[in-house]
mmCIF file with all atom_site columns, C-alpha atoms in Angstrom:
data_model
loop_
_atom_site.group_PDB
_atom_site.id
_atom_site.type_symbol
_atom_site.label_atom_id
_atom_site.label_alt_id
_atom_site.label_comp_id
_atom_site.label_asym_id
_atom_site.label_entity_id
_atom_site.label_seq_id
_atom_site.pdbx_PDB_ins_code
_atom_site.Cartn_x
_atom_site.Cartn_y
_atom_site.Cartn_z
_atom_site.occupancy
_atom_site.B_iso_or_equiv
_atom_site.pdbx_formal_charge
_atom_site.auth_seq_id
_atom_site.auth_comp_id
_atom_site.auth_asym_id
_atom_site.auth_atom_id
_atom_site.pdbx_PDB_model_num
ATOM 1   C CA . MET A 1 1   ? 131.805 85.354  296.093 1.00 77.00 ? 1   MET A CA 1
ATOM 2   C CA . HIS A 1 2   ? 135.393 86.530  296.246 1.00 80.00 ? 2   HIS A CA 1
ATOM 3   C CA . LEU A 1 3   ? 136.597 90.072  295.526 1.00 78.00 ? 3   LEU A CA 1
ATOM 4   C CA . GLU A 1 4   ? 140.125 91.466  295.568 1.00 80.00 ? 4   GLU A CA 1
ATOM 5   C CA . PHE A 1 5   ? 141.113 95.096  295.181 1.00 80.00 ? 5   PHE A CA 1
ATOM 6   C CA . THR A 1 6   ? 144.026 97.352  296.092 1.00 80.00 ? 6   THR A CA 1
ATOM 7   C CA . SER A 1 7   ? 143.998 100.777 297.661 1.00 80.00 ? 7   SER A CA 1
ATOM 8   C CA . LYS A 1 8   ? 145.776 102.983 300.146 1.00 82.00 ? 8   LYS A CA 1
ATOM 9   C CA . ASN A 1 9   ? 144.519 103.005 303.729 1.00 85.00 ? 9   ASN A CA 1
ATOM 10  C CA . SER A 1 10  ? 144.003 106.174 305.789 1.00 90.00 ? 10  SER A CA 1
ATOM 11  C CA . GLN A 1 11  ? 147.733 106.199 306.680 1.00 91.00 ? 11  GLN A CA 1
ATOM 12  C CA . GLY A 1 12  ? 148.699 106.101 302.971 1.00 87.00 ? 12  GLY A CA 1
ATOM 13  C CA . GLU A 1 13  ? 149.903 102.459 303.121 1.00 89.00 ? 13  GLU A CA 1
ATOM 14  C CA . SER A 1 14  ? 149.275 100.339 299.998 1.00 87.00 ? 14  SER A CA 1
ATOM 15  C CA . ARG A 1 15  ? 147.164 97.278  300.824 1.00 88.00 ? 15  ARG A CA 1
ATOM 16  C CA . ILE A 1 16  ? 145.350 94.481  299.068 1.00 86.00 ? 16  ILE A CA 1
ATOM 17  C CA . TYR A 1 17  ? 141.826 93.867  300.341 1.00 87.00 ? 17  TYR A CA 1
ATOM 18  C CA . TYR A 1 18  ? 139.871 90.622  300.139 1.00 89.00 ? 18  TYR A CA 1
ATOM 19  C CA . VAL A 1 19  ? 136.117 90.208  300.562 1.00 88.00 ? 19  VAL A CA 1
ATOM 20  C CA . ASP A 1 20  ? 134.508 86.754  300.741 1.00 88.00 ? 20  ASP A CA 1
ATOM 21  C CA . VAL A 1 21  ? 130.792 86.020  300.993 1.00 84.00 ? 21  VAL A CA 1
ATOM 22  C CA . ASN A 1 22  ? 129.783 82.406  301.662 1.00 83.00 ? 22  ASN A CA 1
ATOM 23  C CA . THR A 1 23  ? 126.527 80.686  300.693 1.00 78.00 ? 23  THR A CA 1
ATOM 24  C CA . LEU A 1 24  ? 124.936 81.748  303.980 1.00 84.00 ? 24  LEU A CA 1
ATOM 25  C CA . GLY A 1 25  ? 125.666 85.406  303.198 1.00 83.00 ? 25  GLY A CA 1
ATOM 26  C CA . ILE A 1 26  ? 128.364 85.746  305.848 1.00 90.00 ? 26  ILE A CA 1
ATOM 27  C CA . VAL A 1 27  ? 130.918 88.364  304.798 1.00 91.00 ? 27  VAL A CA 1
ATOM 28  C CA . LYS A 1 28  ? 134.602 88.106  305.733 1.00 94.00 ? 28  LYS A CA 1
ATOM 29  C CA . THR A 1 29  ? 137.065 90.867  304.929 1.00 92.00 ? 29  THR A CA 1
ATOM 30  C CA . TYR A 1 30  ? 140.797 90.962  305.407 1.00 91.00 ? 30  TYR A CA 1
ATOM 31  C CA . SER A 1 31  ? 143.777 92.803  304.003 1.00 92.00 ? 31  SER A CA 1
ATOM 32  C CA . LYS A 1 32  ? 147.543 92.805  303.961 1.00 93.00 ? 32  LYS A CA 1
ATOM 33  C CA . PRO A 1 33  ? 150.220 95.340  303.045 1.00 92.00 ? 33  PRO A CA 1
ATOM 34  C CA . ILE A 1 34  ? 151.708 95.307  299.547 1.00 89.00 ? 34  ILE A CA 1
ATOM 35  C CA . ARG A 1 35  ? 154.568 97.227  297.987 1.00 86.00 ? 35  ARG A CA 1
ATOM 36  C CA . ASP A 1 36  ? 152.533 99.238  295.447 1.00 73.00 ? 36  ASP A CA 1
ATOM 37  C CA . SER A 1 37  ? 148.854 99.483  294.652 1.00 66.00 ? 37  SER A CA 1
ATOM 38  C CA . GLN A 1 38  ? 147.270 99.842  291.240 1.00 67.00 ? 38  GLN A CA 1
ATOM 39  C CA . HIS A 1 39  ? 144.363 102.274 291.233 1.00 67.00 ? 39  HIS A CA 1
ATOM 40  C CA . THR A 1 40  ? 141.205 100.325 290.371 1.00 69.00 ? 40  THR A CA 1
ATOM 41  C CA . MET A 1 41  ? 137.590 101.332 290.129 1.00 71.00 ? 41  MET A CA 1
ATOM 42  C CA . HIS A 1 42  ? 135.684 101.416 293.375 1.00 72.00 ? 42  HIS A CA 1
ATOM 43  C CA . PRO A 1 43  ? 134.226 97.967  294.129 1.00 75.00 ? 43  PRO A CA 1
ATOM 44  C CA . ALA A 1 44  ? 130.805 99.570  294.675 1.00 80.00 ? 44  ALA A CA 1
ATOM 45  C CA . TYR A 1 45  ? 130.552 99.905  290.867 1.00 83.00 ? 45  TYR A CA 1
ATOM 46  C CA . ILE A 1 46  ? 130.905 96.130  290.496 1.00 85.00 ? 46  ILE A CA 1
ATOM 47  C CA . PHE A 1 47  ? 128.482 95.472  293.363 1.00 83.00 ? 47  PHE A CA 1
ATOM 48  C CA . ASN A 1 48  ? 125.913 97.784  291.746 1.00 88.00 ? 48  ASN A CA 1
ATOM 49  C CA . GLU A 1 49  ? 126.197 95.944  288.419 1.00 90.00 ? 49  GLU A CA 1
ATOM 50  C CA . LEU A 1 50  ? 125.820 92.572  290.158 1.00 87.00 ? 50  LEU A CA 1
ATOM 51  C CA . ASP A 1 51  ? 122.899 93.847  292.246 1.00 89.00 ? 51  ASP A CA 1
ATOM 52  C CA . GLU A 1 52  ? 121.125 94.988  289.096 1.00 92.00 ? 52  GLU A CA 1
ATOM 53  C CA . TYR A 1 53  ? 121.596 91.511  287.594 1.00 91.00 ? 53  TYR A CA 1
ATOM 54  C CA . GLY A 1 54  ? 120.576 89.871  290.863 1.00 87.00 ? 54  GLY A CA 1
ATOM 55  C CA . LEU A 1 55  ? 122.865 87.388  292.600 1.00 74.00 ? 55  LEU A CA 1
ATOM 56  C CA . LYS A 1 56  ? 119.918 84.993  292.928 1.00 77.00 ? 56  LYS A CA 1
ATOM 57  C CA . ASN A 1 57  ? 120.087 84.757  289.107 1.00 79.00 ? 57  ASN A CA 1
ATOM 58  C CA . VAL A 1 58  ? 123.651 83.465  289.464 1.00 78.00 ? 58  VAL A CA 1
ATOM 59  C CA . GLY A 1 59  ? 122.544 80.822  291.975 1.00 72.00 ? 59  GLY A CA 1
ATOM 60  C CA . SER A 1 60  ? 124.114 79.402  295.103 1.00 71.00 ? 60  SER A CA 1
ATOM 61  C CA . ASP A 1 61  ? 125.768 76.478  293.271 1.00 78.00 ? 61  ASP A CA 1
ATOM 62  C CA . TYR A 1 62  ? 128.194 78.831  291.543 1.00 82.00 ? 62  TYR A CA 1
ATOM 63  C CA . THR A 1 63  ? 131.373 80.509  292.663 1.00 84.00 ? 63  THR A CA 1
ATOM 64  C CA . LEU A 1 64  ? 131.835 84.156  291.822 1.00 84.00 ? 64  LEU A CA 1
ATOM 65  C CA . ASP A 1 65  ? 135.379 85.569  291.685 1.00 86.00 ? 65  ASP A CA 1
ATOM 66  C CA . ILE A 1 66  ? 136.020 89.234  290.978 1.00 84.00 ? 66  ILE A CA 1
ATOM 67  C CA . SER A 1 67  ? 139.535 90.494  290.403 1.00 84.00 ? 67  SER A CA 1
ATOM 68  C CA . PHE A 1 68  ? 141.189 93.449  288.712 1.00 84.00 ? 68  PHE A CA 1
ATOM 69  C CA . GLU A 1 69  ? 143.639 92.717  285.893 1.00 89.00 ? 69  GLU A CA 1
ATOM 70  C CA . TRP A 1 70  ? 145.609 94.767  283.381 1.00 89.00 ? 70  TRP A CA 1
ATOM 71  C CA . GLY A 1 71  ? 148.118 94.239  280.600 1.00 92.00 ? 71  GLY A CA 1
ATOM 72  C CA . ASP A 1 72  ? 147.712 92.114  277.492 1.00 96.00 ? 72  ASP A CA 1
ATOM 73  C CA . LEU A 1 73  ? 144.496 90.149  278.046 1.00 96.00 ? 73  LEU A CA 1
ATOM 74  C CA . GLU A 1 74  ? 142.253 88.199  275.707 1.00 96.00 ? 74  GLU A CA 1
ATOM 75  C CA . PHE A 1 75  ? 138.893 86.658  276.511 1.00 95.00 ? 75  PHE A CA 1
ATOM 76  C CA . ASP A 1 76  ? 137.655 84.368  273.753 1.00 93.00 ? 76  ASP A CA 1
ATOM 77  C CA . SER A 1 77  ? 134.386 82.406  273.703 1.00 89.00 ? 77  SER A CA 1
ATOM 78  C CA . SER A 1 78  ? 136.171 79.356  272.294 1.00 84.00 ? 78  SER A CA 1
ATOM 79  C CA . TYR A 1 79  ? 137.602 78.848  275.811 1.00 83.00 ? 79  TYR A CA 1
ATOM 80  C CA . GLY A 1 80  ? 134.384 79.633  277.696 1.00 88.00 ? 80  GLY A CA 1
ATOM 81  C CA . ASP A 1 81  ? 131.425 81.978  277.476 1.00 95.00 ? 81  ASP A CA 1
ATOM 82  C CA . VAL A 1 82  ? 132.159 85.711  277.674 1.00 97.00 ? 82  VAL A CA 1
ATOM 83  C CA . TYR A 1 83  ? 129.469 88.275  278.479 1.00 97.00 ? 83  TYR A CA 1
ATOM 84  C CA . LEU A 1 84  ? 128.924 91.983  278.869 1.00 97.00 ? 84  LEU A CA 1
ATOM 85  C CA . LEU A 1 85  ? 127.090 92.602  282.159 1.00 96.00 ? 85  LEU A CA 1
ATOM 86  C CA . LYS A 1 86  ? 124.867 95.582  281.364 1.00 94.00 ? 86  LYS A CA 1
ATOM 87  C CA . ASP A 1 87  ? 121.493 96.924  282.520 1.00 92.00 ? 87  ASP A CA 1
ATOM 88  C CA . GLY A 1 88  ? 120.732 93.832  284.585 1.00 93.00 ? 88  GLY A CA 1
ATOM 89  C CA . GLY A 1 89  ? 121.397 91.382  281.748 1.00 94.00 ? 89  GLY A CA 1
ATOM 90  C CA . LEU A 1 90  ? 124.121 89.463  279.973 1.00 95.00 ? 90  LEU A CA 1
ATOM 91  C CA . ILE A 1 91  ? 125.062 90.161  276.340 1.00 97.00 ? 91  ILE A CA 1
ATOM 92  C CA . PRO A 1 92  ? 127.147 87.390  274.679 1.00 97.00 ? 92  PRO A CA 1
ATOM 93  C CA . LEU A 1 93  ? 130.585 88.363  273.392 1.00 97.00 ? 93  LEU A CA 1
ATOM 94  C CA . GLU A 1 94  ? 132.738 86.469  270.914 1.00 96.00 ? 94  GLU A CA 1
ATOM 95  C CA . LYS A 1 95  ? 136.073 88.023  271.852 1.00 96.00 ? 95  LYS A CA 1
ATOM 96  C CA . VAL A 1 96  ? 137.556 90.928  273.804 1.00 97.00 ? 96  VAL A CA 1
ATOM 97  C CA . ILE A 1 97  ? 141.222 91.978  273.623 1.00 97.00 ? 97  ILE A CA 1
ATOM 98  C CA . PHE A 1 98  ? 142.926 94.427  275.978 1.00 97.00 ? 98  PHE A CA 1
ATOM 99  C CA . HIS A 1 99  ? 146.349 96.070  275.889 1.00 96.00 ? 99  HIS A CA 1
ATOM 100 C CA . THR A 1 100 ? 145.964 98.369  278.859 1.00 91.00 ? 100 THR A CA 1
ATOM 101 C CA . ASN A 1 101 ? 147.723 99.685  281.928 1.00 89.00 ? 101 ASN A CA 1
ATOM 102 C CA . LEU A 1 102 ? 144.294 100.552 283.326 1.00 87.00 ? 102 LEU A CA 1
ATOM 103 C CA . PRO A 1 103 ? 142.711 97.769  285.372 1.00 88.00 ? 103 PRO A CA 1
ATOM 104 C CA . ILE A 1 104 ? 139.590 95.980  284.212 1.00 92.00 ? 104 ILE A CA 1
ATOM 105 C CA . SER A 1 105 ? 137.330 93.966  286.494 1.00 91.00 ? 105 SER A CA 1
ATOM 106 C CA . ARG A 1 106 ? 137.175 90.325  285.471 1.00 93.00 ? 106 ARG A CA 1
ATOM 107 C CA . ILE A 1 107 ? 134.131 88.606  286.958 1.00 92.00 ? 107 ILE A CA 1
ATOM 108 C CA . LEU A 1 108 ? 134.511 84.837  286.808 1.00 92.00 ? 108 LEU A CA 1
ATOM 109 C CA . VAL A 1 109 ? 131.342 82.780  287.364 1.00 92.00 ? 109 VAL A CA 1
ATOM 110 C CA . CYS A 1 110 ? 132.008 79.031  287.699 1.00 90.00 ? 110 CYS A CA 1
ATOM 111 C CA . LYS A 1 111 ? 130.134 75.801  288.238 1.00 84.00 ? 111 LYS A CA 1
ATOM 112 C CA . SER A 1 112 ? 131.319 72.889  286.089 1.00 86.00 ? 112 SER A CA 1
ATOM 113 C CA . THR A 1 113 ? 132.669 75.415  283.560 1.00 89.00 ? 113 THR A CA 1
ATOM 114 C CA . CYS A 1 114 ? 133.451 79.119  283.895 1.00 91.00 ? 114 CYS A CA 1
ATOM 115 C CA . GLU A 1 115 ? 132.081 82.249  282.281 1.00 94.00 ? 115 GLU A CA 1
ATOM 116 C CA . VAL A 1 116 ? 133.776 85.659  282.141 1.00 96.00 ? 116 VAL A CA 1
ATOM 117 C CA . TRP A 1 117 ? 131.638 88.741  282.693 1.00 96.00 ? 117 TRP A CA 1
ATOM 118 C CA . LEU A 1 118 ? 132.898 92.232  281.867 1.00 96.00 ? 118 LEU A CA 1
ATOM 119 C CA . THR A 1 119 ? 131.268 95.607  282.471 1.00 95.00 ? 119 THR A CA 1
ATOM 120 C CA . GLN A 1 120 ? 130.656 98.407  279.979 1.00 94.00 ? 120 GLN A CA 1
ATOM 121 C CA . ASN A 1 121 ? 133.384 100.363 281.768 1.00 92.00 ? 121 ASN A CA 1
ATOM 122 C CA . ASP A 1 122 ? 135.779 97.486  280.983 1.00 93.00 ? 122 ASP A CA 1
ATOM 123 C CA . LEU A 1 123 ? 134.818 97.340  277.305 1.00 95.00 ? 123 LEU A CA 1
ATOM 124 C CA . SER A 1 124 ? 135.637 101.036 276.922 1.00 94.00 ? 124 SER A CA 1
ATOM 125 C CA . LYS A 1 125 ? 139.291 100.064 277.604 1.00 94.00 ? 125 LYS A CA 1
ATOM 126 C CA . ALA A 1 126 ? 139.363 97.213  275.030 1.00 97.00 ? 126 ALA A CA 1
ATOM 127 C CA . GLU A 1 127 ? 141.298 97.319  271.757 1.00 97.00 ? 127 GLU A CA 1
ATOM 128 C CA . GLU A 1 128 ? 138.910 94.883  270.124 1.00 97.00 ? 128 GLU A CA 1
ATOM 129 C CA . VAL A 1 129 ? 135.363 93.804  270.987 1.00 97.00 ? 129 VAL A CA 1
ATOM 130 C CA . ALA A 1 130 ? 133.382 91.282  268.944 1.00 96.00 ? 130 ALA A CA 1
ATOM 131 C CA . PHE A 1 131 ? 129.767 90.612  269.879 1.00 96.00 ? 131 PHE A CA 1
ATOM 132 C CA . LYS A 1 132 ? 128.280 87.186  269.223 1.00 93.00 ? 132 LYS A CA 1
ATOM 133 C CA . SER A 1 133 ? 125.791 87.187  266.388 1.00 83.00 ? 133 SER A CA 1
#
């Protein structure tokens, strides 16, 4: 699992933080200074959503990449499966379009192909959401 987020440290310096967890569960964290930081949601929110789903349900053969993105974004199921991660389950989405200056958390789950998972908090920032029927 890989997570990236930005924040200010206790001295007020903008930094980007990286968290990696390998298949043995060993956690590595590191950071570096950046010019400006975009305020994102606290990563604990994402961890709570993933905990409710259960990382064992993802499996150890997969890579999990979590990053915060903003701007003009479109996630379309014609390029790969898109899901809403909610209440410990996955709800299939057809398409989600964002035009936002507020960051959303894009959870990318990959094996031979990749899936995009979004949270309910993310969908509240979307211009268009189409659920799969």
